[in-house]
Short mmCIF file of C-alpha atoms and ligand atoms in Angstrom, two decimals:
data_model
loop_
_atom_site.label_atom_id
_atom_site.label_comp_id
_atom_site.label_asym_id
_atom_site.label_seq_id
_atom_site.Cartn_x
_atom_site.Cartn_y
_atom_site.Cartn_z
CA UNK A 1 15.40 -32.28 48.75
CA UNK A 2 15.68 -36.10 49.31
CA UNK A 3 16.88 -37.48 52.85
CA UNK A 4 20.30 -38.48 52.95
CA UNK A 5 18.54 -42.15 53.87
CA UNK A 6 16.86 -42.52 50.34
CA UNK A 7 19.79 -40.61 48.57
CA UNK A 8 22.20 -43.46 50.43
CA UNK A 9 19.30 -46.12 48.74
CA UNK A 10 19.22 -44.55 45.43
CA UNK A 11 23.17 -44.69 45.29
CA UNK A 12 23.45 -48.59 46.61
CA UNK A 13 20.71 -49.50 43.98
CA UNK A 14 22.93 -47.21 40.76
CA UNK A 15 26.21 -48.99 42.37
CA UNK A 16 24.87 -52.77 42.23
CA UNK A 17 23.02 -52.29 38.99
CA UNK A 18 25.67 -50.35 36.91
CA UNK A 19 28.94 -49.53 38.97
CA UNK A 20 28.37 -46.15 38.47
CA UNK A 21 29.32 -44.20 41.56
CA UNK A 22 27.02 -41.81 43.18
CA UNK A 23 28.72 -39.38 45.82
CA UNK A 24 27.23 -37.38 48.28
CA UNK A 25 27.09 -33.78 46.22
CA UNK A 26 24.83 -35.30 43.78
CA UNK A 27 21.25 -35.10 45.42
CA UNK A 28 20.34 -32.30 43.20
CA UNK A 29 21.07 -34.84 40.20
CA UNK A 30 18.97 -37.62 42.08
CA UNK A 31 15.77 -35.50 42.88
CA UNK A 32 15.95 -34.23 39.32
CA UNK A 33 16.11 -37.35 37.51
CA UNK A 34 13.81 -39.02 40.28
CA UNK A 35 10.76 -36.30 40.56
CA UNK A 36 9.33 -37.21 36.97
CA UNK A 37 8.85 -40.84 37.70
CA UNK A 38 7.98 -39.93 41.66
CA UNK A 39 5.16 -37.74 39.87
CA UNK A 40 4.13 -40.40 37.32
CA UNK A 41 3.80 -43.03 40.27
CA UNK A 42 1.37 -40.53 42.37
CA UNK A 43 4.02 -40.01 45.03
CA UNK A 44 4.38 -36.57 46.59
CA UNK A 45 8.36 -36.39 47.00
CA UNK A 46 11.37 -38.40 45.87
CA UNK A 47 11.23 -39.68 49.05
CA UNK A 48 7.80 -40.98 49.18
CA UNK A 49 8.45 -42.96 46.25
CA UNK A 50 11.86 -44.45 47.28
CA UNK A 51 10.16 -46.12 50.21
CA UNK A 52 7.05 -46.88 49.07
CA UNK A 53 8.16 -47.42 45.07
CA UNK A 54 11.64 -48.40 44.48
CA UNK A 55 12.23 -50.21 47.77
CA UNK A 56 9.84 -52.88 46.91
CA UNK A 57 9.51 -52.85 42.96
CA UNK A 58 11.98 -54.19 41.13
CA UNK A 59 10.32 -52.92 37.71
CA UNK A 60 10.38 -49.40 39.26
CA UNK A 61 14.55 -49.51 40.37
CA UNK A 62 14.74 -50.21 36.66
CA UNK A 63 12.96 -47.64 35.43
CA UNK A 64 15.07 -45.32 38.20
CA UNK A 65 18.77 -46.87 37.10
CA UNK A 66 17.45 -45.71 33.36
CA UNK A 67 16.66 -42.54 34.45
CA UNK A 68 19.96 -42.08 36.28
CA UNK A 69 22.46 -43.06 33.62
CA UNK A 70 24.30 -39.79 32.41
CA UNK A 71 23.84 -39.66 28.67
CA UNK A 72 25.74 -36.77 27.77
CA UNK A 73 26.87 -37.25 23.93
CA UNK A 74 26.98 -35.41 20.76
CA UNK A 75 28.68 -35.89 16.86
CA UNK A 76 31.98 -36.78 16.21
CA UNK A 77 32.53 -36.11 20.28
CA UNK A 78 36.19 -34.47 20.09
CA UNK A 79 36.31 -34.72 16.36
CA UNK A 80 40.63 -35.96 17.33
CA UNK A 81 39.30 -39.77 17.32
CA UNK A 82 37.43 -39.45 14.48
CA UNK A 83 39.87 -38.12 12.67
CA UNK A 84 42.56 -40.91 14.29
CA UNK A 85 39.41 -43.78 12.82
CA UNK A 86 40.23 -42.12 9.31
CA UNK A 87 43.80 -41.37 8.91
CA UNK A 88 45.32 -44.55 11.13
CA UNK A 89 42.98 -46.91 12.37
CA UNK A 90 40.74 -48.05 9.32
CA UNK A 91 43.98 -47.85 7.37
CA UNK A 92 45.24 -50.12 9.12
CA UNK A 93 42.54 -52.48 9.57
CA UNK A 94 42.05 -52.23 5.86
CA UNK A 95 45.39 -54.09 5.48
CA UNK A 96 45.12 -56.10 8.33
CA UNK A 97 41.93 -57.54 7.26
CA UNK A 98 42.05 -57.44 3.76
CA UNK A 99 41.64 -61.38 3.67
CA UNK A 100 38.00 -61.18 4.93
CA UNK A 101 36.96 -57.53 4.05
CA UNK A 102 34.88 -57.30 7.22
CA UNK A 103 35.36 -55.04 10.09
CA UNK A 104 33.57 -55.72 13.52
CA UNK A 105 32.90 -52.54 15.54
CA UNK A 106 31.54 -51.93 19.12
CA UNK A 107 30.46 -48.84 20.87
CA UNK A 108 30.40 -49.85 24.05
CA UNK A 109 27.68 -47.34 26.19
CA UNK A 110 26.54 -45.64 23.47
CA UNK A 111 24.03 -43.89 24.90
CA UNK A 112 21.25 -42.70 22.13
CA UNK A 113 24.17 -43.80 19.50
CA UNK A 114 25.67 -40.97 18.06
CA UNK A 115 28.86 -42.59 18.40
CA UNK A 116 27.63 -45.35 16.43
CA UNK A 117 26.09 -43.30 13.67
CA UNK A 118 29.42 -41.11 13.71
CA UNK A 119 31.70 -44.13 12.99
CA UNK A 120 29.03 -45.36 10.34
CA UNK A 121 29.54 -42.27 8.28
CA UNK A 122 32.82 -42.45 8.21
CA UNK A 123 32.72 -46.14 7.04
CA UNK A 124 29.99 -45.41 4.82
CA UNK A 125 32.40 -42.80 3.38
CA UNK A 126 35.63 -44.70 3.54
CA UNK A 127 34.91 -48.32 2.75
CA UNK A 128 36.11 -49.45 -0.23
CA UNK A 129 33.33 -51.62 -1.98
CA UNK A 130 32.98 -55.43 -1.25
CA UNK A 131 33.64 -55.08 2.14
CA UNK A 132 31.46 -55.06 5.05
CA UNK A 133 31.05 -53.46 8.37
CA UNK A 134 29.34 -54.38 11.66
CA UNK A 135 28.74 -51.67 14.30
CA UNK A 136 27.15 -53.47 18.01
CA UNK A 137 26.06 -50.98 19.70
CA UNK A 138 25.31 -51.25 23.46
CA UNK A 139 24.71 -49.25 26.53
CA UNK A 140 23.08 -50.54 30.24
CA UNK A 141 20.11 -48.42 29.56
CA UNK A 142 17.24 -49.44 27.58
CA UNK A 143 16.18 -46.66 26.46
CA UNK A 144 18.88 -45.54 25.27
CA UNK A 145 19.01 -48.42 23.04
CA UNK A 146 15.78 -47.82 21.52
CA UNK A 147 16.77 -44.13 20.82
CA UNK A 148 19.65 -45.86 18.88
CA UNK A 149 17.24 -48.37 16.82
CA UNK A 150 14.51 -45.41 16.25
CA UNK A 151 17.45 -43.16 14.86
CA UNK A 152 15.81 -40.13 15.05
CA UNK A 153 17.03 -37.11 17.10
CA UNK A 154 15.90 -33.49 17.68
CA UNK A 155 17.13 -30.02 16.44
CA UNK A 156 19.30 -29.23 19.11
CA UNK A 157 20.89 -32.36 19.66
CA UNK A 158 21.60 -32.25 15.59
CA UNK A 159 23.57 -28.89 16.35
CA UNK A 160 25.65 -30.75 18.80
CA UNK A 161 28.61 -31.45 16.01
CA UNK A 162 26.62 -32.96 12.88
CA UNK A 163 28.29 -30.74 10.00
CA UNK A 164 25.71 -29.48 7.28
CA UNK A 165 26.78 -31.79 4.46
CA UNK A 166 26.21 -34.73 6.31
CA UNK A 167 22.83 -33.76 7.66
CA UNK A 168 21.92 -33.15 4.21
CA UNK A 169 23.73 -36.77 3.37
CA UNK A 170 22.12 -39.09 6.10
CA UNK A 171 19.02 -37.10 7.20
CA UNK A 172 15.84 -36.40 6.60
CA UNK A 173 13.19 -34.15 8.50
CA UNK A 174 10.65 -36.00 10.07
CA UNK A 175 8.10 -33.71 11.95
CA UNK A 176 10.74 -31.60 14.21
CA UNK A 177 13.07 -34.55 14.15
CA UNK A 178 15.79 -35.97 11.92
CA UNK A 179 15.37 -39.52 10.95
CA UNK A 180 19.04 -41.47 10.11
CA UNK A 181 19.44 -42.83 6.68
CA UNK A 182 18.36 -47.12 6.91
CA UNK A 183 21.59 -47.69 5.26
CA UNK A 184 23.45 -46.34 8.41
CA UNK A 185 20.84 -48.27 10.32
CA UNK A 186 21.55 -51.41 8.74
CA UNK A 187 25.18 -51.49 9.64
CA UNK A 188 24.27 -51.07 13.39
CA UNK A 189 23.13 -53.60 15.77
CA UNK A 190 22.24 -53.03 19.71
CA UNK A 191 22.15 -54.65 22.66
CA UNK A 192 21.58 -54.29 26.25
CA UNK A 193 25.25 -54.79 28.04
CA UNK A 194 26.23 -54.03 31.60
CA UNK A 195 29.93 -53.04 31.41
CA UNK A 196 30.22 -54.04 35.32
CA UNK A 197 28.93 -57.79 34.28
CA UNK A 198 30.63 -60.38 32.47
CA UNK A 199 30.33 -59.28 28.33
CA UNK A 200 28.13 -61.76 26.17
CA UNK A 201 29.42 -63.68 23.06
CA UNK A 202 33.19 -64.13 22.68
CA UNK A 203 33.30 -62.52 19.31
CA UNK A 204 36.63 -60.32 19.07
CA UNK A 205 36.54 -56.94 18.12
CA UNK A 206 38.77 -54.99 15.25
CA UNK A 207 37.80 -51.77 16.80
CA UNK A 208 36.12 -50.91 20.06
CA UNK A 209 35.05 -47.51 21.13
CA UNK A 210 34.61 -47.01 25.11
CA UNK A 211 34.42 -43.32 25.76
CA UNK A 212 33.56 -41.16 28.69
CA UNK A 213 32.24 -43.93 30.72
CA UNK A 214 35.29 -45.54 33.17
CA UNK A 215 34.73 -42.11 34.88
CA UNK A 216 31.76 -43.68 36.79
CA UNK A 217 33.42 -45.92 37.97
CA UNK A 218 35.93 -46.86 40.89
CA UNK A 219 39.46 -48.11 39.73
CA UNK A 220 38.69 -51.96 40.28
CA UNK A 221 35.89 -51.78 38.12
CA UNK A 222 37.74 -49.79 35.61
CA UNK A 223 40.64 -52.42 35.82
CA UNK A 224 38.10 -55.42 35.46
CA UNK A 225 36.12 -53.83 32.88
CA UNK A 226 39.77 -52.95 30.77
CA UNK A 227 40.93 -56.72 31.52
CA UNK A 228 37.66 -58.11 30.07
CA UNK A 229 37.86 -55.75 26.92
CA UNK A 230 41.78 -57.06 26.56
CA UNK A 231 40.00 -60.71 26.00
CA UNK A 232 37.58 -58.73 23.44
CA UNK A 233 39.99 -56.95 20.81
CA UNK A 234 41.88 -58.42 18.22
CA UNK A 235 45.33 -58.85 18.88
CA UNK A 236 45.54 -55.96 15.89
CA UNK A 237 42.97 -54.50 16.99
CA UNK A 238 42.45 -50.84 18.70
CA UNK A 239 40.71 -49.72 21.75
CA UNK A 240 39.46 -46.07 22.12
CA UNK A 241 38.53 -44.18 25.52
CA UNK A 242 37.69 -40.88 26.66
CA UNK A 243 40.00 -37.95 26.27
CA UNK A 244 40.45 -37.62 29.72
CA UNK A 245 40.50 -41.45 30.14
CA UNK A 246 43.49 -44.26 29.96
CA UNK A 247 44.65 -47.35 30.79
CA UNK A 248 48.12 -45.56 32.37
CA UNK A 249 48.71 -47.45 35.82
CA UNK A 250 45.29 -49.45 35.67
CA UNK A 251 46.06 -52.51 33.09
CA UNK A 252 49.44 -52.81 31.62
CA UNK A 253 48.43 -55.21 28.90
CA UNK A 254 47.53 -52.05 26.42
CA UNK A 255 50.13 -50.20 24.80
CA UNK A 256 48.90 -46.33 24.39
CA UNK A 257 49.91 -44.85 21.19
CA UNK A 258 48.83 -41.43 19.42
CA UNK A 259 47.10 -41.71 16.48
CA UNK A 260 47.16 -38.20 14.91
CA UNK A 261 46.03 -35.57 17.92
CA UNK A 262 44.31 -38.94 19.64
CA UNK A 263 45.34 -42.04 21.71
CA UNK A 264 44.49 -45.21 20.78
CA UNK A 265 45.36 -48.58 23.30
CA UNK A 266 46.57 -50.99 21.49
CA UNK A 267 46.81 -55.34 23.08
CA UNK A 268 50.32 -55.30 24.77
CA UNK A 269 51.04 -58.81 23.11
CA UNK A 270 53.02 -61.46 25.36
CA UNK A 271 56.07 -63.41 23.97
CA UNK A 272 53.80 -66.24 23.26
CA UNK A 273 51.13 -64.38 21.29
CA UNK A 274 51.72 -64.21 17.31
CA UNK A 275 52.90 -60.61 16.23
CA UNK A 276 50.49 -57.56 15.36
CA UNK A 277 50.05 -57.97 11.45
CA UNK A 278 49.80 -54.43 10.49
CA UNK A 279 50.48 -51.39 12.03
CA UNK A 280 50.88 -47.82 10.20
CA UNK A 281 50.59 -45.18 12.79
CA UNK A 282 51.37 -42.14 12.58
CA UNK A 283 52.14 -40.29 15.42
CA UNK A 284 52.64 -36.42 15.52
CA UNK A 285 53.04 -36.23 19.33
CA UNK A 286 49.85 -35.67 21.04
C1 LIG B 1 28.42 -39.94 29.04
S1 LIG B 1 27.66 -41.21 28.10
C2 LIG B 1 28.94 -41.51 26.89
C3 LIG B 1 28.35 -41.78 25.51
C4 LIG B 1 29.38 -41.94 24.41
N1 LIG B 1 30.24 -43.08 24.64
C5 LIG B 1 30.20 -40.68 24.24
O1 LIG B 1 31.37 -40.68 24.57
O2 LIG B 1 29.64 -39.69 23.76
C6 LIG B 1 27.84 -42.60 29.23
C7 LIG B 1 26.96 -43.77 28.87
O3 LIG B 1 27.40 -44.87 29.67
C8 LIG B 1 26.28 -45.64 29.99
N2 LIG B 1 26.62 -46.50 31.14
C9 LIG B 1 26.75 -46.16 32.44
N3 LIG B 1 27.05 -47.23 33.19
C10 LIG B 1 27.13 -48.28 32.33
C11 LIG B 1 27.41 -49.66 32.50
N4 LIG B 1 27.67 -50.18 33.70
N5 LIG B 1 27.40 -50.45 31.40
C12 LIG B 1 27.12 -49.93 30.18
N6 LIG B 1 26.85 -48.64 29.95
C13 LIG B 1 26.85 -47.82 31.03
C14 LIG B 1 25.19 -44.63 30.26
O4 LIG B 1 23.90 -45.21 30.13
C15 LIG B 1 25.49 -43.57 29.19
O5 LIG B 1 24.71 -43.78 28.04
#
């Protein structure tokens, strides 16, 4: 099992690259993810290759931070904010933006995208013609991002929640894989973004989905990383996390609201900031 030294290492390195926390309990987790690219590099043991590979490699402490990342995800994750996207949120973005007919989406970590690909259905399914959609995709792991531009994914992770209608709809059978319709790819864009770092562009978002991520992290990162995404939604806009996730007691410029069996944070707007334009939730008390 790897020394607590190079376990200490491994967790400094994940910190300063991606905020994620690494706690001592998770060795088994490092040694895991570690012993493939220990192997691939000729090194013995996970702790051969931290001191003689990652300590002086920056290529190879990329390659581990990849490898680290938890990319647990699956279809229509919860199905509750899925169904809150149908029934309240691109209702009400239809009115709100009914002057430009364009929505602009992000799925912030993504992972391999099935987020992205979720919410593309659904908008593929939902948007009335002549108007547009943009979904930017982005997670701190490269390969992650090329799993989302390759859109193709295996058997078993097309049992995790893709309902038989739509994997007759959007799929087809490549080999032992399923390969994403291009029209789904074509409303999806990705890039590589560090949540922990200051967010490219200033573009503001109608919609932004950031789920089952802020538990990596301590609370001043999740406050800093919830302040910058304030700056990043439209005033109208809506901001989805994590079911077990909020913004309660770590940024009181959202306003959490149910939408349907979800909750949806919403831009607490100041007295000098012009009103919401448009809002038709409709809560049932989740
Ligand atoms: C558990 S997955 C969640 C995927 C998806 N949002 C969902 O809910 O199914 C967490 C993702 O966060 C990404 N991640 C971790 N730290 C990050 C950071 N600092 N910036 C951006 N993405 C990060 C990981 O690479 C991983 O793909």
């Amino acid at each position: 099992m790897i020394s607590p030294t190079s376990f200490g290492y491994v967790a400094d390195v994940l910190r300063r690259e991606t905020a994620m926390l690494c706690e001592p309990g998770k060795e088994y987790l490092v040694e895991a993810r570690l012993l493939p690219l220990a192997r691939a590099a000729g090194c013995a043991d996970v702790d051969t290759y931290v001191n003689e590979r990652l300590r002086h490699d920056a290529a190879e402490r990329a390659a581990a931070v990849d490898a680290l990342t938890i990319n647990e995800t699956s279809w229509f994750r919860d199905l509750a904010p899925y169904q809150a996207f149908s029934d309240v949120i691109l209702p009400s973005l239809l009115g709100a933006r009914a002057d430009r007919r364009h929505l602009d989406i992000w799925s912030a970590a993504c992972s391999s995208g099935q987020e992205a690909y979720s919410i593309a259905m659904l908008l593929h399914e939902q948007l009335p013609a002549g108007w547009t959609a943009r979904i930017h995709a982005t997670d701190v792991s490269p390969s992650m991002l090329e799993r989302v531009r390759t859109g193709r994914y295996s058997q078993v992770e097309m049992n995790r929640g893709m309902p038989a209608n739509r994997l007759v709809r959007y799929f087809t059978k490549v080999g032992t894989e399923w390969e994403v319709d291009p029209a789904l790819r074509a409303m999806i864009t990705t890039e590589k973004v560090n949540l922990a770092a200051p967010f490219p562009g200033s573009l503001q978002y109608d919609f932004i989905l950031v789920r089952n991520v802020l538990i990596y992290f301590d609370l001043d990162t999740k406050r800093d990383i919830l302040r910058r995404f304030r700056a990043r939604v439209a005033n109208d806009g809506f901001l989805m996390l994590g079911a077990t996730e909020t913004t309660l007691d770590l940024d009181d410029a959202w306003v959490r609201e149910p939408a349907g069996r979800a909750w949806v944070h919403r831009p607490r707007l100041g007295a000098a900031v012009s009103p919401r334009t448009s809002t038709t939730l409709t809560p049932t008390g989740a």
